[in-house]
C-alpha positions as CSV (number, residue, x, y, z in Angstrom):
1,M,-76.1,68.4,-39.4
2,C,-77.9,69.9,-42.1
3,T,-81.2,70.1,-39.9
4,Y,-78.9,71.6,-37.1
5,F,-77.7,74.2,-39.3
6,Y,-80.9,75.5,-40.9
7,F,-82.0,75.9,-37.0
8,A,-79.5,77.9,-36.4
9,L,-79.7,79.9,-39.5
10,L,-83.2,80.8,-38.7
11,A,-82.5,82.1,-35.0
12,Y,-79.6,84.1,-36.0
13,F,-82.0,86.2,-38.1
14,L,-84.8,85.9,-36.0
15,F,-83.2,87.0,-32.7
16,L,-80.0,88.9,-33.8
17,G,-81.7,90.5,-36.1
18,G,-83.8,93.1,-34.5
19,E,-87.0,92.1,-35.8
20,T,-88.3,89.4,-33.6
21,I,-91.3,91.0,-32.9
22,Y,-92.4,92.3,-36.4
23,I,-91.3,88.8,-38.3
24,I,-93.9,87.1,-35.8
25,E,-96.7,89.2,-36.2
26,T,-96.3,89.6,-39.7
27,G,-95.9,85.8,-40.1
28,I,-99.2,85.0,-38.2
29,S,-100.7,87.6,-40.3
30,A,-99.5,86.1,-43.6
31,I,-100.9,82.6,-42.9
32,G,-103.9,83.9,-42.1
33,N,-104.2,86.2,-45.2
34,L,-103.1,82.4,-47.3
35,I,-106.4,80.4,-45.4
36,Q,-108.6,83.7,-46.1
37,N,-107.7,83.8,-49.8
38,F,-106.3,80.9,-50.7
39,I,-108.9,79.8,-53.4
40,G,-108.6,83.5,-55.0
41,M,-104.9,83.5,-55.2
42,A,-104.6,79.9,-56.3
43,T,-106.7,80.6,-59.3
44,W,-105.4,84.3,-60.2
45,L,-103.6,84.1,-63.8
46,D,-103.7,87.8,-63.9
47,P,-104.9,88.0,-67.5
48,L,-104.4,91.8,-67.8
49,R,-101.0,91.5,-66.5
50,T,-101.5,94.6,-64.0
51,S,-98.8,92.6,-61.6
52,G,-95.8,93.1,-64.6
53,D,-95.0,95.2,-67.8
54,G,-98.2,93.8,-69.6
55,V,-96.8,91.1,-71.3
56,S,-95.6,89.1,-68.7
57,G,-97.0,89.6,-65.0
58,F,-95.8,87.8,-61.4
59,V,-98.0,84.7,-61.8
60,Q,-96.3,84.3,-65.3
61,N,-92.5,85.0,-64.3
62,W,-92.9,83.1,-60.8
63,T,-96.2,81.4,-59.6
64,I,-96.3,79.2,-62.8
65,F,-92.5,78.9,-62.4
66,Y,-92.9,77.1,-58.9
67,W,-96.1,74.8,-60.0
68,A,-93.4,73.4,-62.8
69,Y,-90.3,73.5,-60.4
70,W,-91.8,71.2,-58.1
71,M,-93.9,69.3,-60.1
72,V,-90.3,68.2,-62.0
73,W,-89.1,67.7,-58.3
74,C,-92.0,65.5,-58.0
75,V,-90.6,62.8,-59.9
76,A,-87.2,62.0,-57.6
77,T,-88.2,63.1,-54.2
78,P,-90.9,60.4,-53.7
79,F,-88.6,57.7,-54.5
80,F,-86.2,59.2,-52.4
81,I,-88.4,59.8,-49.4
82,G,-89.9,56.1,-49.9
83,Y,-86.2,54.5,-50.0
84,I,-85.8,55.7,-46.1
85,S,-89.2,55.6,-44.7
86,E,-88.8,51.5,-45.4
87,G,-90.8,49.9,-42.5
88,R,-93.2,53.1,-42.0
89,T,-96.6,53.3,-42.8
90,I,-98.1,54.7,-45.9
91,R,-99.9,57.5,-43.5
92,N,-96.7,57.9,-41.5
93,T,-94.6,58.7,-45.1
94,I,-97.5,61.0,-46.5
95,L,-98.3,63.1,-43.5
96,G,-94.6,63.6,-41.9
97,G,-93.2,64.4,-45.6
98,Y,-95.9,66.6,-46.4
99,L,-96.1,68.4,-42.9
100,C,-92.5,68.6,-42.3
101,G,-91.9,69.9,-45.8
102,L,-94.7,72.8,-45.4
103,A,-93.5,73.6,-42.2
104,G,-89.9,73.8,-43.4
105,T,-91.0,76.3,-46.3
106,F,-93.2,78.4,-44.3
107,T,-90.8,79.0,-41.6
108,S,-87.7,79.8,-43.9
109,F,-90.6,82.5,-46.0
110,I,-91.2,83.8,-42.3
111,V,-88.3,84.8,-40.7
112,F,-85.9,85.1,-43.9
113,G,-88.8,87.0,-46.1
114,N,-90.2,89.1,-43.3
115,F,-86.7,89.9,-42.2
116,G,-85.8,91.5,-45.6
117,L,-89.3,93.4,-45.7
118,A,-88.3,95.0,-42.7
119,Q,-85.5,96.4,-44.1
120,Q,-87.7,97.8,-47.2
121,V,-90.8,99.0,-45.1
122,K,-88.6,100.5,-42.8
123,G,-86.8,102.2,-45.1
124,R,-83.1,100.9,-43.9
125,I,-82.6,99.3,-47.6
126,D,-84.2,100.6,-51.0
127,V,-84.9,96.9,-52.1
128,V,-87.7,97.5,-54.7
129,G,-85.2,100.2,-56.0
130,Q,-82.0,98.1,-56.4
131,L,-83.9,95.3,-58.0
132,T,-85.9,97.9,-60.3
133,R,-82.1,99.4,-61.4
134,G,-81.1,96.1,-62.4
135,A,-78.9,94.9,-59.2
136,E,-78.7,91.0,-58.9
137,P,-80.9,89.5,-56.4
138,S,-77.7,87.8,-55.0
139,Q,-76.1,91.1,-54.6
140,V,-79.5,92.7,-52.8
141,I,-79.5,89.5,-50.2
142,I,-75.8,90.0,-49.3
143,S,-77.3,93.9,-48.5
144,I,-80.1,92.8,-46.3
145,M,-77.9,90.2,-44.7
146,N,-75.1,93.6,-43.7
147,R,-78.0,94.7,-41.2
148,L,-77.3,91.4,-39.5
149,P,-74.7,91.6,-36.5
150,M,-71.2,90.0,-37.1
151,V,-72.5,89.8,-40.9
152,D,-69.1,87.7,-41.2
153,L,-70.5,85.0,-39.1
154,A,-74.1,84.8,-40.6
155,L,-72.3,84.6,-43.9
156,I,-70.2,81.5,-42.7
157,L,-73.1,80.0,-41.4
158,L,-75.0,80.5,-44.8
159,G,-72.3,78.7,-46.4
160,I,-72.0,76.0,-44.4
161,T,-75.8,75.2,-44.6
162,M,-76.1,75.5,-48.2
163,I,-73.0,73.2,-48.8
164,A,-74.9,70.8,-46.5
165,F,-78.1,71.2,-48.0
166,Y,-77.2,70.8,-51.4
167,A,-75.0,67.5,-50.2
168,T,-77.8,65.7,-49.2
169,T,-79.9,66.7,-51.8
170,F,-77.2,65.5,-54.6
171,D,-76.8,62.6,-52.8
172,A,-80.7,61.8,-52.8
173,L,-80.8,63.0,-56.6
174,T,-77.8,60.6,-57.6
175,M,-79.1,57.8,-55.6
176,V,-82.7,57.9,-57.3
177,I,-81.1,58.7,-60.8
178,S,-79.1,56.0,-61.0
179,T,-81.8,53.7,-59.4
180,Y,-83.5,54.8,-62.8
181,S,-80.4,54.0,-64.5
182,Y,-80.7,50.4,-64.4
183,K,-82.6,48.3,-66.4
184,K,-83.4,45.8,-63.5
185,L,-82.6,46.2,-59.7
186,D,-82.9,44.3,-56.9
187,V,-84.8,45.7,-53.9
188,N,-81.9,45.6,-50.9
189,K,-79.5,46.7,-53.8
190,E,-77.8,49.7,-54.2
191,P,-76.5,51.5,-57.9
192,D,-72.7,51.3,-58.3
193,K,-71.0,54.0,-57.1
194,R,-69.4,54.5,-60.5
195,I,-72.7,55.6,-61.6
196,R,-73.7,57.7,-58.6
197,I,-70.3,59.4,-59.0
198,F,-70.9,60.5,-63.1
199,W,-74.2,61.9,-61.9
200,A,-73.0,63.6,-59.4
201,V,-70.6,64.9,-61.6
202,L,-73.0,66.1,-64.2
203,F,-75.1,67.8,-61.8
204,I,-72.5,69.7,-60.9
205,I,-71.7,70.5,-64.3
206,L,-75.0,71.9,-65.0
207,P,-75.1,74.6,-62.4
208,I,-71.9,75.9,-63.2
209,A,-72.8,76.8,-67.2
210,L,-76.3,77.9,-65.6
211,I,-74.3,80.6,-63.5
212,F,-71.8,81.8,-66.7
213,A,-75.3,81.5,-69.1
214,E,-76.6,84.7,-69.7
215,S,-80.2,85.1,-68.4
216,S,-79.4,82.1,-66.2
217,L,-82.8,82.6,-64.4
218,S,-85.1,82.7,-67.3
219,N,-83.6,79.5,-68.4
220,L,-84.1,77.7,-65.7
221,Q,-87.8,78.8,-65.8
222,T,-88.3,77.9,-69.3
223,V,-86.7,74.7,-68.9
224,S,-88.7,74.0,-65.6
225,I,-92.0,75.0,-67.9
226,I,-91.1,73.0,-70.4
227,A,-90.4,69.8,-68.7
228,A,-93.3,69.9,-66.3
229,F,-95.8,69.1,-69.4
230,P,-94.9,64.9,-70.0
231,I,-93.8,65.2,-66.1
232,G,-97.6,65.9,-65.4
233,I,-98.4,62.8,-67.3
234,I,-95.9,60.3,-65.9
235,L,-97.4,61.6,-62.3
236,I,-100.5,60.7,-63.4
237,L,-99.5,57.3,-64.1
238,I,-97.4,56.9,-61.0
239,V,-100.9,57.8,-59.5
240,L,-102.8,55.0,-61.3
241,S,-100.0,52.5,-60.6
242,F,-100.0,53.1,-57.1
243,L,-104.0,52.9,-56.8
244,K,-103.5,49.6,-58.6
245,D,-100.8,48.2,-56.6
246,A,-102.3,49.2,-52.9
247,N,-105.8,47.6,-54.2
248,K,-104.0,44.6,-54.9
249,Y,-102.2,44.8,-51.5
250,I,-105.0,45.1,-49.6
251,N,-107.1,42.4,-51.3
252,E,-104.4,39.8,-50.5
253,T,-104.4,40.9,-47.1
254,K,-107.8,40.9,-46.5
255,Y,-107.9,37.2,-48.1
256,T,-104.7,36.4,-46.1
257,E,-107.1,37.2,-43.0
258,A,-110.3,35.4,-43.8
259,M,-107.9,32.1,-44.8
260,S,-106.1,32.7,-41.3
261,G,-109.2,33.1,-39.3
262,Q,-110.9,30.2,-40.6
263,Y,-108.1,27.6,-39.3
264,V,-108.3,29.6,-36.0
265,L,-112.3,29.4,-35.4
266,S,-112.1,25.5,-36.4
267,G,-109.3,25.2,-33.3
268,E,-107.3,23.1,-36.0
269,Y,-104.6,25.5,-36.9
270,G,-101.4,23.3,-37.2
271,E,-98.4,23.5,-39.4
272,Q,-100.0,21.4,-42.4
273,D,-102.9,24.1,-42.1
274,S,-100.4,26.9,-42.3
275,I,-98.9,25.5,-45.3
276,A,-102.0,24.8,-46.8
277,S,-103.7,28.3,-45.6
278,E,-100.0,29.7,-47.5
279,A,-100.4,27.7,-50.3
280,A,-104.3,28.9,-51.0
281,V,-102.5,32.4,-50.8
282,T,-100.2,32.2,-53.4
283,K,-102.4,30.5,-55.7
284,H,-104.8,33.6,-55.1
285,N,-102.2,35.8,-55.7
286,D,-101.1,34.2,-58.9
287,Q,-104.7,34.5,-60.5
């Protein structure tokens, strides 16, 4: 359902906003520019702070923040993806999560971002001027959406999409962190609902506190950057653990296939030989 609302919102901006050609052409140009300049943009740290006020620039305020932001997400999200991907191969899970995630992010920035950019460059709304004068980003977003036809319908669709998105996100996060709350939990057993409700309530209270706090975005950026460093160490340990388990699994699979092949070639692969093969594999695994 969340996906359907998302595509409906994309179609609303793309086809009803009156900027279809501009959005598509600018999006394609941006992708080409990204491919050509990826290494330079990925390593540019703006040492002279030319993109800001001399103290901090765009890189410090946004690029590093989003790097840290996604580092924090990397702990919870892969476990949820792995949980719902049971039965699929590792290749399918990685490619599916990576490609679908990239496709959704690129499409959102191309459609929504270029619609707002069109209002600025064509002189319909002075987005930069509003932000410079201290307007809240939420107010600027509303002023951009006012350029849409039937704006009330667009706002309702946006609200429903956000609710559906956050509901699925909260469900995923509470499931993952509730699983972390157990010292030991069986593979096919889900966490107790009371623990999930506790974490859900906590996740609701924290964003509300950020809303009423001054400089909530700055606080979120600071917390994300601080939390990213220890999480980076955890991610390295997770990768090493995965490689170790994957190597063990590959060796066990090769040994099982080798043992089975010997009995098949001998032409005497009966029930007793099968039991003996399984016993040999078990002994090998224990070693």
